[in-house]
Short mmCIF file of C-alpha atoms and ligand atoms in Angstrom, two decimals:
data_model
loop_
_atom_site.label_atom_id
_atom_site.label_comp_id
_atom_site.label_asym_id
_atom_site.label_seq_id
_atom_site.Cartn_x
_atom_site.Cartn_y
_atom_site.Cartn_z
CA MET G 1 -1.50 1.70 37.70
CA TRP G 2 0.73 2.83 34.54
CA ILE G 3 -0.88 -0.95 32.57
CA GLU G 4 -4.23 0.29 32.67
CA ASN G 5 -3.20 3.71 31.31
CA ALA G 6 -1.53 2.00 28.85
CA ARG G 7 -4.36 -0.29 28.14
CA LYS G 8 -6.02 3.00 27.31
CA ILE G 9 -4.65 4.35 24.38
CA LEU G 10 -3.95 0.72 22.75
CA PRO G 11 -4.61 0.94 19.25
CA ALA G 12 -7.64 -1.84 17.87
CA TRP G 13 -5.48 -3.78 16.40
CA ALA G 14 -2.64 -4.30 19.86
CA LYS G 15 -5.93 -5.07 21.08
CA ASN G 16 -7.17 -8.93 21.39
CA GLY G 17 -9.45 -10.32 18.57
CA GLY G 18 -9.81 -11.75 15.37
CA ASP G 19 -9.10 -15.52 14.29
CA GLN G 20 -5.86 -17.69 14.02
CA THR G 21 -4.10 -15.00 17.05
CA ASP G 22 -1.56 -18.08 17.63
CA VAL G 23 -0.16 -17.09 13.80
CA VAL G 24 -1.67 -13.65 12.91
CA LEU G 25 -1.24 -10.23 14.45
CA ALA G 26 -2.85 -7.95 12.87
CA SER G 27 -4.37 -7.55 9.16
CA ARG G 28 -4.12 -4.18 7.33
CA ALA G 29 -5.90 -2.78 4.21
CA ARG G 30 -5.32 0.29 2.43
CA LEU G 31 -6.58 2.39 -0.57
CA ALA G 32 -4.57 4.77 -2.18
CA ARG G 33 -7.19 8.21 -3.29
CA ASN G 34 -6.14 11.42 -5.33
CA LEU G 35 -8.79 14.34 -5.94
CA GLN G 36 -9.64 15.12 -9.36
CA ASP G 37 -7.77 18.11 -10.75
CA LEU G 38 -5.13 18.50 -8.28
CA SER G 39 -1.73 17.97 -8.22
CA PHE G 40 -0.17 15.29 -6.03
CA PRO G 41 1.12 16.30 -2.57
CA GLY G 42 4.64 15.34 -3.93
CA HIS G 43 4.45 17.89 -6.63
CA ALA G 44 1.57 20.10 -5.06
CA SER G 45 2.27 23.92 -4.11
CA GLU G 46 1.42 24.82 -0.71
CA ALA G 47 -2.00 26.26 -1.62
CA THR G 48 -3.31 23.21 -3.52
CA MET G 49 -2.37 21.31 -0.37
CA LYS G 50 -4.24 24.16 1.31
CA GLU G 51 -6.93 23.19 -0.93
CA VAL G 52 -7.38 19.27 -0.70
CA LEU G 53 -6.92 19.60 3.36
CA ARG G 54 -10.21 22.03 2.93
CA ARG G 55 -12.15 19.82 0.96
CA VAL G 56 -11.54 16.78 3.11
CA GLU G 57 -12.69 18.89 5.64
CA GLN G 58 -15.65 19.63 4.54
CA ALA G 59 -16.25 16.26 3.40
CA VAL G 60 -15.34 15.05 6.95
CA ASN G 61 -17.53 17.48 8.78
CA ALA G 62 -20.55 16.37 6.30
CA ILE G 63 -19.60 12.68 7.09
CA ARG G 64 -19.64 13.73 10.82
CA ALA G 65 -23.35 15.26 10.93
CA ASP G 66 -24.51 11.91 9.03
CA HIS G 67 -22.54 9.54 10.70
CA SER G 68 -19.71 7.95 13.11
CA PRO G 69 -17.97 10.61 15.03
CA LEU G 70 -15.06 11.04 12.53
CA LYS G 71 -11.78 13.62 14.39
CA LEU G 72 -9.71 15.55 11.81
CA THR G 73 -6.43 16.36 13.51
CA ARG G 74 -3.74 18.56 11.92
CA MET G 75 -0.08 17.20 12.05
CA GLU G 76 0.99 20.56 12.70
CA ASP G 77 -1.24 21.47 15.88
CA LEU G 78 0.22 17.91 17.10
CA PRO G 79 3.38 18.02 19.67
CA LEU G 80 6.56 15.94 18.14
CA LEU G 81 5.78 13.34 21.23
CA GLU G 82 2.02 13.04 20.10
CA ARG G 83 2.73 12.48 16.50
CA GLN G 84 4.92 10.01 17.15
CA ILE G 85 2.64 8.10 19.10
CA LEU G 86 0.63 8.01 15.74
CA VAL G 87 3.58 6.58 14.14
CA GLU G 88 4.32 4.02 16.74
CA LYS G 89 0.55 2.87 16.89
CA HIS G 90 0.71 2.59 13.07
CA LEU G 91 -1.93 5.38 12.30
CA VAL G 92 0.08 7.31 10.29
CA SER G 93 3.39 6.79 8.43
CA PRO G 94 7.03 8.39 9.68
CA GLN G 95 6.93 10.41 6.26
CA HIS G 96 3.59 11.52 7.39
CA ILE G 97 4.94 13.33 10.45
CA GLU G 98 8.48 14.62 9.08
CA ARG G 99 6.71 17.75 7.25
CA PRO G 100 3.60 18.05 8.86
CA GLN G 101 2.52 21.46 7.26
CA HIS G 102 -0.41 20.99 5.94
CA ARG G 103 -1.20 17.32 6.48
CA ALA G 104 -3.36 15.60 8.81
CA VAL G 105 -5.06 12.43 10.03
CA ILE G 106 -8.80 11.32 10.41
CA LEU G 107 -9.72 8.72 12.58
CA ASN G 108 -12.72 7.04 13.49
CA ALA G 109 -13.89 6.31 17.59
CA ASP G 110 -11.84 3.14 18.27
CA GLU G 111 -8.74 3.76 16.01
CA SER G 112 -9.30 1.24 13.73
CA VAL G 113 -9.77 3.12 10.54
CA SER G 114 -6.91 6.04 9.83
CA THR G 115 -6.74 8.58 6.76
CA MET G 116 -3.83 10.49 6.16
CA VAL G 117 -4.30 13.25 4.35
CA ASN G 118 -1.73 14.74 1.77
CA GLU G 119 0.58 11.66 2.14
CA GLU G 120 2.05 10.47 -1.05
CA ASP G 121 -1.56 10.95 -2.08
CA HIS G 122 -4.32 13.16 -1.16
CA LEU G 123 -6.02 10.45 0.79
CA ARG G 124 -4.96 7.10 2.48
CA ILE G 125 -7.48 4.93 3.63
CA GLN G 126 -6.44 2.07 6.15
CA ALA G 127 -7.98 0.10 8.46
CA ILE G 128 -6.06 -2.20 11.07
CA LEU G 129 -7.58 -4.87 12.85
CA PRO G 130 -5.91 -7.53 15.07
CA GLY G 131 -5.70 -11.35 14.10
CA GLN G 132 -6.86 -12.52 11.21
CA GLN G 133 -9.30 -10.32 9.64
CA ILE G 134 -8.59 -9.25 6.09
CA SER G 135 -11.62 -9.62 4.75
CA GLU G 136 -12.97 -7.23 7.48
CA ALA G 137 -10.59 -4.55 7.08
CA THR G 138 -10.63 -4.30 3.60
CA ALA G 139 -14.76 -4.15 4.42
CA ALA G 140 -13.89 -0.82 7.16
CA ALA G 141 -11.55 0.52 4.62
CA ASP G 142 -14.38 0.00 1.74
CA LYS G 143 -17.01 1.71 3.65
CA MET G 144 -14.26 4.95 4.29
CA ASP G 145 -13.53 5.16 1.07
CA ASP G 146 -17.31 5.15 0.35
CA LEU G 147 -18.41 8.10 2.52
CA LEU G 148 -15.47 10.27 1.38
CA GLU G 149 -16.34 9.37 -2.30
CA GLU G 150 -20.40 10.53 -1.91
CA ARG G 151 -18.56 13.94 -1.25
CA LEU G 152 -15.40 14.12 -2.98
CA ASP G 153 -14.21 13.79 -7.02
CA TYR G 154 -11.98 11.26 -7.03
CA ALA G 155 -8.71 11.09 -10.10
CA PHE G 156 -10.66 8.09 -11.82
CA HIS G 157 -9.40 6.75 -15.49
CA GLU G 158 -11.59 4.42 -17.20
CA GLU G 159 -8.46 2.35 -18.26
CA LYS G 160 -6.11 2.78 -15.37
CA GLY G 161 -8.58 2.90 -12.74
CA TYR G 162 -7.51 5.00 -9.62
CA LEU G 163 -4.83 7.37 -9.94
CA THR G 164 -1.84 7.13 -7.48
CA ALA G 165 1.69 9.08 -7.25
CA CYS G 166 3.40 6.49 -7.48
CA PRO G 167 2.78 3.71 -10.37
CA THR G 168 2.79 0.50 -8.15
CA ASN G 169 -0.29 2.18 -6.52
CA THR G 170 -2.51 2.47 -9.90
CA GLY G 171 -5.62 0.56 -10.50
CA THR G 172 -7.20 -0.62 -7.12
CA GLY G 173 -4.76 1.28 -4.97
CA MET G 174 -5.57 -0.91 -2.62
CA ARG G 175 -2.32 -2.71 -0.42
CA VAL G 176 -3.80 -5.62 1.90
CA SER G 177 -1.39 -7.18 4.12
CA VAL G 178 -0.97 -8.99 7.44
CA MET G 179 1.59 -9.16 9.94
CA VAL G 180 2.41 -12.92 10.93
CA HIS G 181 4.84 -14.19 13.69
CA LEU G 182 6.62 -17.28 12.31
CA PRO G 183 9.37 -18.31 14.93
CA ALA G 184 8.74 -22.74 14.79
CA LEU G 185 9.09 -21.87 10.94
CA SER G 186 12.38 -19.90 11.64
CA MET G 187 13.98 -22.53 13.86
CA ILE G 188 13.59 -24.92 11.33
CA ASP G 189 15.01 -23.12 8.78
CA GLN G 190 12.16 -23.00 6.72
CA THR G 191 10.93 -19.08 6.55
CA ARG G 192 13.18 -17.94 3.55
CA ARG G 193 11.92 -20.77 0.98
CA LEU G 194 8.64 -20.07 2.40
CA LEU G 195 9.00 -16.33 2.15
CA SER G 196 10.52 -16.86 -1.17
CA ALA G 197 7.57 -19.29 -2.60
CA LEU G 198 5.29 -16.07 -1.90
CA SER G 199 6.81 -13.76 -3.86
CA GLN G 200 6.56 -15.84 -6.65
CA ILE G 201 2.94 -15.07 -6.86
CA GLY G 202 2.93 -11.89 -6.30
CA LEU G 203 3.33 -11.39 -2.44
CA ASN G 204 5.62 -8.76 -1.11
CA VAL G 205 7.53 -9.91 2.25
CA ARG G 206 9.05 -7.30 4.77
CA GLY G 207 10.56 -7.46 8.25
CA ILE G 208 8.39 -5.70 10.78
CA TYR G 209 10.00 -2.04 10.42
CA GLY G 210 9.16 -1.96 6.43
CA GLU G 211 11.13 -2.32 3.34
CA GLY G 212 14.28 -3.89 3.77
CA SER G 213 14.23 -4.51 6.99
CA GLU G 214 14.88 -7.77 9.21
CA ALA G 215 12.70 -9.76 10.98
CA TYR G 216 12.99 -9.15 14.32
CA GLY G 217 11.32 -11.44 16.85
CA ASP G 218 10.13 -13.64 13.60
CA ILE G 219 7.65 -11.00 12.28
CA TYR G 220 6.77 -10.53 9.02
CA GLN G 221 4.64 -8.15 7.00
CA ILE G 222 3.23 -10.26 3.63
CA SER G 223 1.32 -8.05 1.31
CA ASN G 224 0.21 -7.73 -2.18
CA GLN G 225 2.58 -6.60 -5.12
CA MET G 226 0.37 -5.55 -7.91
CA SER G 227 -2.56 -3.67 -7.51
CA LEU G 228 -3.66 -3.07 -11.27
CA GLY G 229 -5.78 -5.75 -13.47
CA ARG G 230 -7.36 -7.70 -10.82
CA THR G 231 -10.08 -6.80 -8.28
CA GLU G 232 -10.56 -6.31 -4.70
CA GLU G 233 -11.71 -9.66 -4.45
CA GLU G 234 -8.95 -10.74 -5.97
CA ILE G 235 -6.07 -9.60 -4.45
CA LEU G 236 -7.65 -10.15 -0.95
CA TYR G 237 -8.61 -14.20 -2.12
CA ASN G 238 -4.49 -14.02 -3.03
CA LEU G 239 -3.59 -13.20 0.63
CA GLN G 240 -6.27 -15.03 2.27
CA THR G 241 -5.33 -17.75 0.56
CA ALA G 242 -1.22 -17.54 1.30
CA CYS G 243 -2.08 -16.49 4.58
CA ALA G 244 -3.93 -19.48 5.53
CA GLN G 245 -0.85 -21.66 3.83
CA LEU G 246 1.77 -19.89 5.97
CA VAL G 247 -0.83 -20.33 9.70
CA GLU G 248 -1.20 -23.88 8.56
CA SER G 249 2.55 -24.01 7.93
CA GLU G 250 3.25 -22.25 11.08
CA ARG G 251 0.99 -24.50 12.99
CA THR G 252 2.86 -27.88 11.82
CA ALA G 253 6.24 -26.34 12.49
CA ARG G 254 5.02 -26.25 15.83
CA ASP G 255 3.69 -29.59 16.47
CA ALA G 256 7.39 -30.68 15.10
CA ILE G 257 9.44 -28.99 16.94
CA VAL G 258 7.47 -29.53 20.65
CA ARG G 259 7.58 -33.76 19.32
CA ASP G 260 11.21 -33.75 18.07
CA SER G 261 12.96 -31.39 20.62
CA LYS G 262 10.62 -30.00 23.24
CA LEU G 263 13.90 -29.73 25.61
CA GLN G 264 15.18 -27.14 24.06
CA VAL G 265 12.33 -25.66 23.17
CA GLU G 266 11.07 -25.30 26.58
CA ASP G 267 14.92 -24.03 27.34
CA LYS G 268 14.36 -21.25 24.97
CA VAL G 269 11.48 -19.87 26.45
CA TRP G 270 12.18 -20.17 29.73
CA ARG G 271 15.30 -18.32 28.88
CA ALA G 272 13.63 -15.69 27.11
CA PHE G 273 10.92 -15.65 29.87
CA GLY G 274 13.80 -15.53 32.25
CA THR G 275 15.82 -12.77 31.15
CA LEU G 276 12.17 -10.59 30.23
CA SER G 277 10.95 -10.87 34.19
CA GLN G 278 14.83 -9.99 35.28
CA ALA G 279 16.33 -7.38 33.00
CA ARG G 280 17.55 -4.11 34.34
CA LEU G 281 17.84 -2.74 30.76
CA LEU G 282 16.26 -3.70 27.80
CA THR G 283 16.79 -2.01 23.97
CA SER G 284 13.16 -2.60 21.57
CA GLU G 285 15.27 -4.92 19.33
CA GLU G 286 16.36 -7.61 22.45
CA ALA G 287 12.65 -6.76 24.45
CA LEU G 288 11.11 -7.64 20.49
CA ARG G 289 13.24 -10.89 20.26
CA LEU G 290 12.62 -12.25 23.63
CA THR G 291 8.91 -11.52 23.54
CA SER G 292 8.50 -13.70 20.24
CA ASP G 293 10.21 -16.74 22.21
CA VAL G 294 7.84 -15.99 24.89
CA LYS G 295 4.79 -15.43 22.94
CA LEU G 296 5.77 -18.94 21.12
CA GLY G 297 5.72 -20.75 25.06
CA THR G 298 2.49 -19.11 25.47
CA ASP G 299 0.69 -20.29 22.58
CA LEU G 300 2.55 -23.64 23.07
CA GLN G 301 1.48 -23.52 26.97
CA ILE G 302 4.76 -24.18 27.67
CA ILE G 303 4.58 -21.13 30.24
CA PRO G 304 0.82 -21.50 31.91
CA ASP G 305 -1.37 -18.71 33.39
CA MET G 306 0.60 -16.01 30.73
CA LYS G 307 -2.77 -14.69 30.10
CA SER G 308 -1.44 -10.52 31.00
CA ILE G 309 1.49 -10.95 28.73
CA TYR G 310 0.67 -10.29 24.84
CA LEU G 311 3.38 -9.64 22.15
CA LYS G 312 1.60 -6.95 20.48
CA GLU G 313 0.45 -5.27 23.98
CA LEU G 314 4.53 -5.59 25.08
CA LEU G 315 5.27 -4.52 21.67
CA PHE G 316 3.36 -1.22 21.54
CA VAL G 317 4.18 -0.19 25.57
CA THR G 318 8.47 -0.82 25.13
CA SER G 319 8.31 1.51 21.67
CA PRO G 320 9.89 4.62 22.38
CA GLY G 321 7.22 7.35 21.96
CA ILE G 322 4.82 5.44 23.97
CA LEU G 323 7.53 4.89 26.80
CA GLN G 324 7.72 8.09 27.13
CA LYS G 325 3.89 8.88 27.16
CA ILE G 326 4.05 6.43 30.02
CA ILE G 327 6.53 7.77 32.24
CA GLY G 328 5.23 11.05 31.97
CA ARG G 329 8.73 12.59 30.20
CA GLU G 330 11.17 12.66 27.88
CA MET G 331 14.20 10.06 28.37
CA SER G 332 17.45 9.92 26.23
CA PRO G 333 17.93 6.32 24.87
CA GLY G 334 19.66 4.61 27.66
CA GLU G 335 16.88 5.39 30.54
CA ARG G 336 14.74 4.34 27.58
CA ASP G 337 16.30 0.64 28.27
CA GLN G 338 16.27 1.27 32.13
CA TYR G 339 12.40 2.05 31.64
CA ARG G 340 11.71 -0.34 29.39
CA ALA G 341 12.80 -2.94 31.33
CA MET G 342 10.96 -2.03 34.36
CA LEU G 343 7.62 -2.09 32.53
CA VAL G 344 8.48 -5.47 31.05
CA ARG G 345 9.17 -6.97 34.03
CA ASP G 346 5.35 -5.25 35.44
CA LEU G 347 4.07 -6.95 32.60
CA VAL G 348 5.59 -10.14 32.77
CA ASN G 349 5.23 -10.25 37.19
CA PRO G 350 1.76 -8.69 37.61
CA ASN G 351 1.51 -10.25 40.87
CA LYS G 352 4.72 -9.14 42.14
CA MET T 1 8.08 22.02 -28.97
CA LEU T 2 5.32 20.25 -30.73
CA CYS T 3 5.45 17.00 -32.73
CA GLU T 4 5.91 18.02 -36.73
CA GLU T 5 3.75 15.40 -37.40
CA CYS T 6 0.83 15.35 -35.30
CA HIS T 7 1.11 18.84 -34.11
CA LYS T 8 -0.60 17.65 -31.06
CA ARG T 9 2.14 16.20 -28.59
CA GLN T 10 5.17 16.99 -27.57
CA ALA T 11 8.12 16.51 -29.59
CA VAL T 12 10.81 14.22 -27.37
CA VAL T 13 12.74 13.08 -30.35
CA HIS T 14 14.75 15.40 -32.24
CA PHE T 15 17.41 13.87 -34.90
CA THR T 16 18.96 15.10 -37.68
CA LYS T 17 19.59 13.53 -41.33
CA ILE T 18 22.06 14.03 -43.67
CA VAL T 19 21.98 12.85 -47.24
CA ASN T 20 24.35 14.28 -49.52
CA ASN T 21 25.64 17.14 -47.58
CA GLU T 22 21.71 18.16 -47.26
CA LYS T 23 20.61 18.67 -43.37
CA THR T 24 17.09 17.90 -42.44
CA ASP T 25 15.78 18.21 -38.68
CA TYR T 26 12.83 16.29 -37.42
CA HIS T 27 11.13 16.94 -33.99
CA PHE T 28 8.28 13.97 -33.50
CA CYS T 29 6.73 12.61 -30.32
CA GLU T 30 7.27 9.28 -29.61
CA GLU T 31 4.49 7.90 -31.24
CA CYS T 32 4.80 9.62 -34.54
CA ALA T 33 8.67 8.88 -34.70
CA ARG T 34 7.87 4.86 -34.10
CA GLN T 35 5.33 5.57 -37.42
CA LYS T 36 8.06 7.62 -39.10
CA SER T 37 10.97 5.43 -38.59
CA GLU T 38 10.19 3.22 -41.55
CA GLU T 39 9.98 5.84 -43.84
CA LEU T 40 13.36 7.53 -42.70
CA GLY T 41 14.91 4.67 -43.45
CA LEU T 42 15.03 3.43 -39.54
CA ILE T 43 14.83 0.06 -37.96
CA MET T 44 12.55 -0.32 -34.97
CA LYS T 45 12.78 -3.40 -32.71
CA PRO T 46 9.84 -5.21 -32.54
CA HIS T 47 9.71 -5.49 -28.34
CA TYR T 48 9.62 -1.13 -28.21
CA THR T 49 10.81 0.32 -25.19
CA MET T 50 12.19 4.04 -24.58
CA GLN T 51 15.60 2.65 -24.55
CA ASN T 52 15.78 0.25 -27.38
CA PHE T 53 13.89 2.47 -29.29
CA PHE T 54 16.87 4.88 -29.33
CA THR T 55 20.01 2.23 -29.63
CA GLY T 56 17.64 0.92 -32.49
CA LEU T 57 17.59 4.21 -34.38
CA LEU T 58 21.36 4.40 -33.50
CA GLY T 59 22.14 1.32 -34.47
CA ALA T 60 19.97 1.47 -37.97
CA ASP T 61 22.36 4.28 -39.84
CA THR T 62 24.91 5.52 -37.74
CA GLU T 63 26.26 7.18 -40.63
CA ASN T 64 23.72 9.50 -41.29
CA VAL T 65 22.01 9.76 -38.13
CA PHE T 66 22.68 11.68 -34.93
CA VAL T 67 20.47 11.03 -32.13
CA THR T 68 20.44 13.19 -29.47
CA GLN T 69 19.05 12.26 -26.17
CA PRO T 70 15.79 12.50 -25.74
CA ASP T 71 14.39 15.53 -24.45
CA TYR T 72 12.77 14.21 -21.32
CA ASP T 73 12.76 18.43 -20.15
CA THR T 74 9.87 19.12 -22.63
CA TYR T 75 8.44 15.88 -22.69
CA LYS T 76 6.52 17.05 -19.80
CA CYS T 77 2.42 17.25 -18.29
CA ASN T 78 0.73 20.32 -18.88
CA SER T 79 -1.32 20.48 -16.15
CA CYS T 80 1.26 20.32 -13.67
CA GLY T 81 4.22 21.12 -15.22
CA LEU T 82 6.08 17.93 -14.43
CA THR T 83 8.54 17.02 -16.75
CA PHE T 84 9.84 13.19 -17.46
CA THR T 85 12.91 14.33 -15.90
CA ASP T 86 11.10 14.69 -12.67
CA PHE T 87 9.26 11.57 -12.76
CA ARG T 88 12.41 9.07 -13.67
CA ARG T 89 13.83 11.18 -10.71
CA THR T 90 11.55 10.58 -8.36
CA GLY T 91 9.68 7.61 -9.24
CA ARG T 92 6.26 9.52 -8.50
CA LEU T 93 3.74 11.58 -11.08
CA GLY T 94 2.71 14.76 -10.43
CA CYS T 95 -0.98 14.67 -11.05
CA GLY T 96 -3.91 12.69 -12.68
CA SER T 97 -3.27 14.56 -16.09
CA CYS T 98 0.03 12.59 -16.24
CA TYR T 99 -1.29 9.39 -16.85
CA GLU T 100 -1.89 10.70 -20.54
CA ALA T 101 0.93 13.15 -21.12
CA PHE T 102 3.24 10.15 -20.24
CA ASN T 103 0.56 7.69 -21.88
CA ASP T 104 3.43 5.85 -24.39
CA SER T 105 6.07 5.50 -21.15
CA LEU T 106 4.10 4.64 -18.59
CA ASP T 107 1.35 1.98 -20.21
CA PRO T 108 4.63 -0.67 -20.88
CA LEU T 109 6.13 0.36 -17.34
CA LEU T 110 2.92 -0.77 -15.70
CA ARG T 111 2.62 -3.72 -17.87
CA ARG T 112 5.92 -4.89 -16.11
CA MET T 113 4.78 -3.28 -12.67
CA HIS T 114 1.65 -5.35 -12.85
CA GLY T 115 1.46 -7.77 -15.16
CA ALA T 116 -1.56 -5.96 -16.81
CA SER T 117 -2.36 -2.26 -17.77
CA LYS T 118 -6.48 -2.26 -17.68
CA HIS T 119 -8.54 -1.55 -14.57
CA THR T 120 -11.35 -4.24 -13.18
CA GLY T 121 -11.51 -3.57 -9.76
CA LYS T 122 -14.09 -0.52 -8.23
CA VAL T 123 -15.33 2.36 -9.98
CA PRO T 124 -16.27 5.55 -8.14
CA LYS T 125 -19.92 7.01 -7.98
CA ARG T 126 -18.84 9.86 -9.30
CA THR T 127 -16.25 10.15 -11.67
CA GLY T 128 -16.42 7.03 -12.43
CA GLY T 129 -18.92 7.99 -15.60
CA THR T 130 -20.70 4.77 -16.93
CA LEU T 131 -17.96 2.16 -16.43
CA ARG T 132 -19.47 1.04 -12.93
CA VAL T 133 -22.62 0.56 -14.69
CA ARG T 134 -20.94 -1.71 -17.84
CA HIS T 135 -18.69 -3.26 -15.11
CA GLU T 136 -22.17 -4.42 -13.50
CA ILE T 137 -23.66 -5.60 -16.90
CA GLU T 138 -20.72 -7.62 -17.19
CA ALA T 139 -20.91 -9.21 -14.13
CA LEU T 140 -24.50 -10.20 -14.79
CA ARG T 141 -23.94 -11.42 -18.30
CA GLY T 142 -21.53 -13.73 -16.81
CA LYS T 143 -24.29 -15.11 -14.12
CA LEU T 144 -26.45 -14.88 -16.61
CA ALA T 145 -23.82 -17.75 -18.88
CA GLU T 146 -23.71 -19.57 -15.83
CA ALA T 147 -27.43 -19.94 -15.11
CA ILE T 148 -28.45 -21.01 -18.36
CA ARG T 149 -25.48 -23.75 -18.11
CA MET T 150 -27.14 -24.75 -14.59
CA GLU T 151 -30.48 -24.77 -16.78
CA GLU T 152 -31.96 -22.61 -14.05
CA TYR T 153 -33.99 -20.64 -16.24
CA GLU T 154 -36.15 -18.83 -13.90
CA GLN T 155 -33.19 -17.06 -12.65
CA ALA T 156 -31.36 -16.23 -16.13
CA ALA T 157 -34.90 -14.58 -16.71
CA ARG T 158 -34.56 -12.29 -13.89
CA LEU T 159 -30.75 -11.13 -15.00
CA ARG T 160 -31.82 -11.07 -18.30
CA ASP T 161 -34.63 -8.54 -17.44
CA GLN T 162 -31.93 -6.82 -15.01
CA ILE T 163 -29.25 -6.34 -17.62
CA ARG T 164 -32.28 -5.08 -19.93
CA GLU T 165 -33.04 -2.35 -17.13
CA LEU T 166 -29.54 -1.44 -16.94
CA GLU T 167 -28.80 -1.00 -20.40
CA LYS T 168 -32.44 0.95 -21.09
CA ASP T 169 -30.69 3.40 -18.30
CA GLN T 170 -27.02 3.79 -19.81
CA ALA T 171 -29.05 4.72 -23.43
ZN1 LIG F 1 3.23 13.29 -33.03
ZN1 LIG F 2 0.78 15.71 -14.28
#
């Protein structure tokens, strides 16, 4: 029962779809934009932030009248838990909910495109889609940008391009990224070498929880470093090429481990499955690590008939805010571990 | 305080030169300080950055020249009031005009970060001015050269017309 309810709030990126889903979990494109003649949010007065919000709201109302349904939600109108859930759905950043005053998010119908208002920049337009859909995500963000830009005057400089609060985003204001799952490469100790090669060609590599975080569950985020001096197409192409190579390497590594150490891989996968299907307490890190192994098992068809378990779905329902939403009340971390284990058991043994 | 040379930009380099017990105070913006340095008997390093600019000043004529730290608190954006000290602390600019105000220091920074300092991507319709059309003309010129190389003359003629049309609109 709860599974159906949880699926109703699943964000677009956590659902099925896209290409190369055995390796690429999700694709994201982000554009940073600011309004002309108004201070950036980090340096703005309350009145300026209000004015930004007023202009953006006006633009959104006009877009809504002509086009698709868009919904603008003010952060301060949301209870804490709902804000937390927006973060866990990757629709807003953790910084965006810390100080909710004069901050907002604009969502489209399926929540694949979200725009933060008054985050580090006046506008942070973002599109996340499942699987390898970098160009689709870029196109979606670009379309939202066009709609807003028709009605708002952006801070733009002939030579510097789109002006942003942080100089690392100046120019195109564009950051594209893919979330990839590389368990086989990490088993044969090749991730570090590959990922450092990526940084040589201007790509950034981070763990799943952002800057400097460990790569729990062998999940990595790869994104472009530079935003100035190259076109959007060039930035996109660079990431697409690197992503294709990563997918190729990971698949080769999976073939190799199945060929050379089939029994060890099977053992690892089934142990993970055993724990997930029986555990009474699960921290989010452990759940993520084990789910990563089980996902490898389903991709390699070691575990047959496992259609009901998906890494992203499990990732999603086991995050603290979502978990409390599903259970319907606030919980202590210890209680969360207990309920997390319960939900995971339900997901893994659907016919129980 | 304004630069005593150009009277336009903020003075950020303040120093005193003492020759034969005669003291002279100078207040320049970064750009003018660079230009005046030779005249004042100072040697500039070829790769100019804020940091080695000042060590260059110090190293050249330490006995006669006293250099105070640049006054980052008065090196500021007049639109939003952000000082360069603020920027150095937070790494964030205050508004779009900061890019002009701190251009001398930002340009080398952008080069280091991006390996480039000139935007070649998307241009907004409303505030992009004629840049959008100029980018389009440039792209069409590239296609035209390619068409001529491939001896696709009909295509080349079409492209040439398109370019003329855009150039006419611009004029
Ligand atoms: Zn001057
Ligand atoms: Zn400013």
